[in-house]
Short mmCIF file of C-alpha atoms in Angstrom, two decimals:
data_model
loop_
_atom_site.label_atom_id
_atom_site.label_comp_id
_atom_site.label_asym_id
_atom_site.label_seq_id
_atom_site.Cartn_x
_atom_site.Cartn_y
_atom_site.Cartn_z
CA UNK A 1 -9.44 -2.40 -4.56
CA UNK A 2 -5.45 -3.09 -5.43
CA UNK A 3 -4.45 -2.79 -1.72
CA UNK A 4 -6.95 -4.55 0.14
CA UNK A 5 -5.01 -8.25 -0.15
CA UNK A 6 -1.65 -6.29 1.11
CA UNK A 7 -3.92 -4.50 4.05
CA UNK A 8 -5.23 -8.16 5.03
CA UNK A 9 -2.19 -9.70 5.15
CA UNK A 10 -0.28 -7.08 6.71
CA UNK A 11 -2.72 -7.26 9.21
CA UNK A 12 -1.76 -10.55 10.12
CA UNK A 13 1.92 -9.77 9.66
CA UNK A 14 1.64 -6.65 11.78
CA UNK A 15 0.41 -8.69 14.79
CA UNK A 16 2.83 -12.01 14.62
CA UNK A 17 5.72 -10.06 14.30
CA UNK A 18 4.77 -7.33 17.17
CA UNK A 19 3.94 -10.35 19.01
CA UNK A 20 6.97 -12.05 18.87
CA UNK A 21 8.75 -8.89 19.89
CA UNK A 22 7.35 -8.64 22.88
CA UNK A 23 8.35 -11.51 24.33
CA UNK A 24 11.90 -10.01 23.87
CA UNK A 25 10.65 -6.66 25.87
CA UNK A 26 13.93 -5.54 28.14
CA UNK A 27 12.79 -6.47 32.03
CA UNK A 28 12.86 -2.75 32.36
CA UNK A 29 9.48 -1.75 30.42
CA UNK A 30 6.51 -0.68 32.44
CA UNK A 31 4.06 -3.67 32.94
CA UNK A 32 1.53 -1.23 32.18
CA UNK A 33 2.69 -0.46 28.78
CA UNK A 34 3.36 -3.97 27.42
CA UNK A 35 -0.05 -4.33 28.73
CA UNK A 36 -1.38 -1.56 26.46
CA UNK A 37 1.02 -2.69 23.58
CA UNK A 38 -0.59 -6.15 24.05
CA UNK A 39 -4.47 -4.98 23.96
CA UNK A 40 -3.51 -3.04 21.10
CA UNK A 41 -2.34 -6.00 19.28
CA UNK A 42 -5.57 -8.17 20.13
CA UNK A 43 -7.80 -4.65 18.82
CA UNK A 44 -5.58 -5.02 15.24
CA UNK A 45 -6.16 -9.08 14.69
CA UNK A 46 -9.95 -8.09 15.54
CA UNK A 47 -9.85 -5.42 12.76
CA UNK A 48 -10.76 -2.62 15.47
CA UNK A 49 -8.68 -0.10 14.16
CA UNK A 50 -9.60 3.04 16.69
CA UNK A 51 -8.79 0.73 19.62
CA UNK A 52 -5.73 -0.68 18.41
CA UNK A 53 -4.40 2.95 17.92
CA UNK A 54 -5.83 4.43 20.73
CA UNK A 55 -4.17 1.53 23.67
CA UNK A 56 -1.04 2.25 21.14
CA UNK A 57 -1.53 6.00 22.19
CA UNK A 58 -1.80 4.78 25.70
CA UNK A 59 1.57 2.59 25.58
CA UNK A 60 3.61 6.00 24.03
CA UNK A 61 2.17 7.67 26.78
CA UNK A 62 4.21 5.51 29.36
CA UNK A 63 6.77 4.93 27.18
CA UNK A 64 6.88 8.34 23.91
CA UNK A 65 10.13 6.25 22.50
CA UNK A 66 8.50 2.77 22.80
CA UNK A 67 9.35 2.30 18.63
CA UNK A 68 6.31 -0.78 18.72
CA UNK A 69 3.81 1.15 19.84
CA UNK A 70 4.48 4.19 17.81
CA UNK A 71 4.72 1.98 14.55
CA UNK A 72 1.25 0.78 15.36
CA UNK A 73 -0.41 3.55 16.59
CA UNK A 74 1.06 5.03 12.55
CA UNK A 75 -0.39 1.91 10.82
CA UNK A 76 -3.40 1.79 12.59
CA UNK A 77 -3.92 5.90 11.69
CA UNK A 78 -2.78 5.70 8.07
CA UNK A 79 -5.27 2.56 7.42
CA UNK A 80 -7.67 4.95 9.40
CA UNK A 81 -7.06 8.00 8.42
CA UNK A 82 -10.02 10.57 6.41
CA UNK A 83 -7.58 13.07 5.17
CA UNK A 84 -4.67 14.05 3.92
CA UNK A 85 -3.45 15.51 7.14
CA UNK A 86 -3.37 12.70 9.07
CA UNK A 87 -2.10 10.43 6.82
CA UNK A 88 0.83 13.14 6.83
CA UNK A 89 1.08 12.63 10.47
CA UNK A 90 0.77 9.06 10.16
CA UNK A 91 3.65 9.18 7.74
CA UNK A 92 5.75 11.50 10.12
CA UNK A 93 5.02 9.18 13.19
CA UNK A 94 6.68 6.02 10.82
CA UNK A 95 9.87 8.50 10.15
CA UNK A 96 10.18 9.31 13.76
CA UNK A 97 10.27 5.88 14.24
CA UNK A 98 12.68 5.29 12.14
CA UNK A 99 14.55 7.73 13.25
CA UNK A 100 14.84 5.49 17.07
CA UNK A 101 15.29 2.43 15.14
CA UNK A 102 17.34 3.04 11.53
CA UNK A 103 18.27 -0.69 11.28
CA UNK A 104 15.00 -2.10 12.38
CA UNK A 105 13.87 -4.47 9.80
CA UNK A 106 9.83 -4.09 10.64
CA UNK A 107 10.30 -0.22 10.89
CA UNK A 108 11.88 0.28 7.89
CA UNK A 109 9.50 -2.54 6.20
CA UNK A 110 6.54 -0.26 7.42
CA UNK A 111 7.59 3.03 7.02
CA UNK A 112 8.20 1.78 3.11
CA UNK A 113 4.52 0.40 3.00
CA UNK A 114 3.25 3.60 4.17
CA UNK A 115 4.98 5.57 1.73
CA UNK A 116 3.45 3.53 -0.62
CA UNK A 117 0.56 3.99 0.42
CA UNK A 118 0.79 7.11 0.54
CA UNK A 119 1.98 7.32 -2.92
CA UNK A 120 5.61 8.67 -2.01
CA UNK A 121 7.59 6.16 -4.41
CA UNK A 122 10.33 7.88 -4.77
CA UNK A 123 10.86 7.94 -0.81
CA UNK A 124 10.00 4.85 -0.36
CA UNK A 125 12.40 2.47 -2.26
CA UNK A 126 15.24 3.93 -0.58
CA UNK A 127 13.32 2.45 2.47
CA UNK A 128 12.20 -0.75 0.97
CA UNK A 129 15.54 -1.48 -0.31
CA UNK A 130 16.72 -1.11 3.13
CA UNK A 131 14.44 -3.73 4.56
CA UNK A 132 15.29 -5.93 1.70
CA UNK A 133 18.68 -5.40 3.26
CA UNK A 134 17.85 -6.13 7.02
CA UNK A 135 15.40 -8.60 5.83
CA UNK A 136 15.88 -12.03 8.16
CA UNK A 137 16.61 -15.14 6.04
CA UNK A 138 13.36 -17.17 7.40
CA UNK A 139 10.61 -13.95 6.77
CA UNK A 140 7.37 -15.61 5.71
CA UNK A 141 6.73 -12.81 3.68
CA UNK A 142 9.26 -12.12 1.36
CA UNK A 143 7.19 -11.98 -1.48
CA UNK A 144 5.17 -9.00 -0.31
CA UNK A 145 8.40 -7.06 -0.27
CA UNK A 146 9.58 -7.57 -3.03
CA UNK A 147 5.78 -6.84 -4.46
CA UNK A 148 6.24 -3.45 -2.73
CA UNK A 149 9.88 -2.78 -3.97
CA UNK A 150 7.80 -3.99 -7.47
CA UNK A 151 5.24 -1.15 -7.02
CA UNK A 152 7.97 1.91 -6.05
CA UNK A 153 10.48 0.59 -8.86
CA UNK A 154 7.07 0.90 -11.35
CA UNK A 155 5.49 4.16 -10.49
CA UNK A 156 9.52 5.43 -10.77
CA UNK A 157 9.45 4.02 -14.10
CA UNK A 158 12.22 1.92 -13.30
CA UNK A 159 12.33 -0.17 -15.67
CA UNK A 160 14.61 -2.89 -15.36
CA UNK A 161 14.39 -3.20 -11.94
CA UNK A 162 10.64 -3.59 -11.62
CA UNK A 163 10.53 -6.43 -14.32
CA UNK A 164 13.35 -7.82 -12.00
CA UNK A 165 10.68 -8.06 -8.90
CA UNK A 166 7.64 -8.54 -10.96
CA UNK A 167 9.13 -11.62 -13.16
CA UNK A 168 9.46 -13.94 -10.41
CA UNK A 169 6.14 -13.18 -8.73
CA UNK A 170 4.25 -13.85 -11.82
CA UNK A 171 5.41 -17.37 -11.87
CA UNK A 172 4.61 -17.91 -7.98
CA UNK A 173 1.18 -18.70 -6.31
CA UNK A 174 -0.84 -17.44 -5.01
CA UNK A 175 0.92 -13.98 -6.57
CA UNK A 176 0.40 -14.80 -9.92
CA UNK A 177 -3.36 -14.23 -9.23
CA UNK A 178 -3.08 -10.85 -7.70
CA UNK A 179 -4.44 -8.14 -9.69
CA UNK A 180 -1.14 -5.67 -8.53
CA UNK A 181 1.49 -7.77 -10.29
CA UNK A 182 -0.54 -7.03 -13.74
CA UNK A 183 -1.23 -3.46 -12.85
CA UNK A 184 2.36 -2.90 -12.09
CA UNK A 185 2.97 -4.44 -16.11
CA UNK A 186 0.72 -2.03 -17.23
CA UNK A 187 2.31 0.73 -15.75
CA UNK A 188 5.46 -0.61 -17.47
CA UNK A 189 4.39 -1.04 -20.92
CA UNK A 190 2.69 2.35 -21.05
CA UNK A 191 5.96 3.72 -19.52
CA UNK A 192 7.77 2.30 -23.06
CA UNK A 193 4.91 3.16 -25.23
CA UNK A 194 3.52 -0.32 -25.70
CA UNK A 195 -0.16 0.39 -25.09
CA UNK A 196 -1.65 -2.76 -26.61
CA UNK A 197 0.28 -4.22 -23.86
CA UNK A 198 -0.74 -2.38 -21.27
CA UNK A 199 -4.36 -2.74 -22.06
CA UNK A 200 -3.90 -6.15 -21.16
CA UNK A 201 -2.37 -6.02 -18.60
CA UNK A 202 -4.67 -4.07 -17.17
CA UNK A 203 -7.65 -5.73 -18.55
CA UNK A 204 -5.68 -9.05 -16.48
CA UNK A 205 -5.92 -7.52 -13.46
CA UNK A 206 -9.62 -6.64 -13.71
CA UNK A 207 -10.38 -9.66 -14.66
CA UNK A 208 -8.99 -10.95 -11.30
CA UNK A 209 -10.45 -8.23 -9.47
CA UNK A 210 -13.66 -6.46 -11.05
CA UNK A 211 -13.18 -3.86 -7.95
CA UNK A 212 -9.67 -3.30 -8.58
CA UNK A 213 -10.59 0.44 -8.96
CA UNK A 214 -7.00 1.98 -10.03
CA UNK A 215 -7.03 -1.03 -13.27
CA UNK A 216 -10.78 0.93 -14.55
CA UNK A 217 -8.72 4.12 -13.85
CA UNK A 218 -5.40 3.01 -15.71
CA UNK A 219 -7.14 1.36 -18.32
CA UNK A 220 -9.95 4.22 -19.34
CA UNK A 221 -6.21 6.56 -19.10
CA UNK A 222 -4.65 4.10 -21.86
CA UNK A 223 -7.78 4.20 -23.75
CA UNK A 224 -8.76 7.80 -23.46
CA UNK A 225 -4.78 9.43 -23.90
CA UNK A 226 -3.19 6.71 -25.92
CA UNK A 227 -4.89 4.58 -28.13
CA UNK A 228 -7.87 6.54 -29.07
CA UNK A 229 -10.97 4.80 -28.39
CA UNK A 230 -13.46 7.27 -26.34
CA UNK A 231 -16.21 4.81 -26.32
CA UNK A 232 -14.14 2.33 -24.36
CA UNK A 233 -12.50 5.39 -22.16
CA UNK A 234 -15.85 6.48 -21.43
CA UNK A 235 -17.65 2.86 -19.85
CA UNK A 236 -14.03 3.10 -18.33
CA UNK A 237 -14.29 5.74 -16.57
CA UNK A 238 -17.88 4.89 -15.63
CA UNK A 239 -16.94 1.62 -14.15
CA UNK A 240 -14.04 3.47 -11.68
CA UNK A 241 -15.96 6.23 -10.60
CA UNK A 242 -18.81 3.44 -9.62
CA UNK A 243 -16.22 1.93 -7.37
CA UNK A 244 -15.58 5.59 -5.86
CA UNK A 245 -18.00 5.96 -2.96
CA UNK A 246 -16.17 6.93 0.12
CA UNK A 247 -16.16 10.52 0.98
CA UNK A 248 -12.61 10.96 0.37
CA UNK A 249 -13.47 9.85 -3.27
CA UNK A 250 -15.26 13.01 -3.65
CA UNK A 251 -12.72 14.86 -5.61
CA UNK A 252 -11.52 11.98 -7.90
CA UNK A 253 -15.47 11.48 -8.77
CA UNK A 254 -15.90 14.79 -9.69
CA UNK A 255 -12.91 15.00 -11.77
CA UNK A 256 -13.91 11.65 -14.03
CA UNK A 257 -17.11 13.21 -14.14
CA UNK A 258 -15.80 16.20 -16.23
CA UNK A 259 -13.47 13.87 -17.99
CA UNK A 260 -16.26 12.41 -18.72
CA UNK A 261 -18.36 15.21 -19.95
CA UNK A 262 -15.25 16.05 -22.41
CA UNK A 263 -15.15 12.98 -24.03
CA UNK A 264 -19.06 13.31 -24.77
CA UNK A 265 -18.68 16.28 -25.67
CA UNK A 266 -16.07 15.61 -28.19
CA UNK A 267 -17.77 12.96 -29.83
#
């Protein structure tokens, strides 16, 4: 799917940077909630997402302000996380945090992420522009943020600015290869009415990622509202709701299906 290269790598992100923060930990901090804070670190890099957030929940138990643990214990629960009200704690846990630290360059850089995720754009690139702000000049990963700042500008239909933050990425590797950067085009060119465009685009980033299941849905959208062609809407659709098999998906599935239905009926 379009996240799952900015889930891996934030997983290793996630963990160098919390780990390089705590060897900055004031003397004062319990030893028993680094310790936590540390075992929760060694769950994320193993994938283990319940114990990363639970020896998180742990460390805010010694420590309900420690602004680490609480960002992790919210990442691990959003990546986690079955429905929509715990992603909406999740995303209140990341604001609480920061809340404690407004001029934290990892909270703010997180809390953005989420929102993403969570598909609050218009939230989030306040955020994101604010870690662009705090961002420190030797960040490994300044790509990825400005691939996130891409994604908010885009689904804001922000025009200008997106192109600004998707132009340079498309000439860098390994970026120019992910399927988001052509996704996020799409979104542009259908946002100005150039749907031939946008087909491609989109038809780009499936080609780099045949599970890249938001391309099927944006490109059986472009074929199905814009350009006409039922035929090619319909395998669309088809191909996205193949790709929709968690239980979550449940909803989405049943809403291509009668999409789906309409179109044959139709025709």
């Amino acid at each position: 799917m379009i996240f799952q290269r900015q889930i891996q790598t934030a997983h290793t992100r996630v963990c160098c940077l919390f780990l390089t923060l705590l060897l900055i930990l004031p003397a004062c901090t319990p030893p028993e909630s680094s310790t936590e804070l540390l075992q929760a670190l060694e769950d994320l890099q193993d994938n283990n997402l319940s114990e990363a957030s639970y020896h998180a929940e742990m460390c805010l138990k010694q420590e309900p302000d420690n602004v680490y643990a609480l960002l992790l214990h919210s990442y691990c629960s959003l990546l986690s996380s079955a429905n929509e009200a715990q992603r909406a704690k999740a995303i209140f846990n990341f604001e609480r945090a920061s809340s404690l630290a407004p001029d934290s360059f990892l909270v703010n850089y997180y809390y953005g992420w989420a929102l993403c995720e969570n598909q609050q754009y218009r939230e989030a690139l306040p955020v994101l522009e604010k870690a662009q702000q705090l961002m420190p000049d030797d960040f490994a990963h300044k790509t990825d943020l400005l691939m996130l700042l891409a994604r908010a500008s885009a689904s804001n239909n922000l025009q200008e600015k997106a192109l600004r933050y998707l132009q340079p990425i498309r000439i860098r590797q390994p970026y120019a290869n992910w399927p988001e950067v052509y996704n996020n085009l799409g979104l542009l060119a259908l946002n100005r009415a150039d749907y031939k465009s946008a087909e491609q685009f989109f038809k780009r980033s499936i080609a780099l990622n045949r599970e890249d299941v938001l391309a099927w849905q944006n490109l059986a959208v472009t074929y199905d509202l814009y350009l006409n062609q039922p035929k090619k809407a319909k395998l669309a659709y088809i191909e996205c709701m193949a790709l929709l098999q968690k239980p979550e998906h449940k909803e989405d599935k049943v809403k291509i299906q009668n999409r789906i239905r309409q179109i044959s009926t139709r025709n």
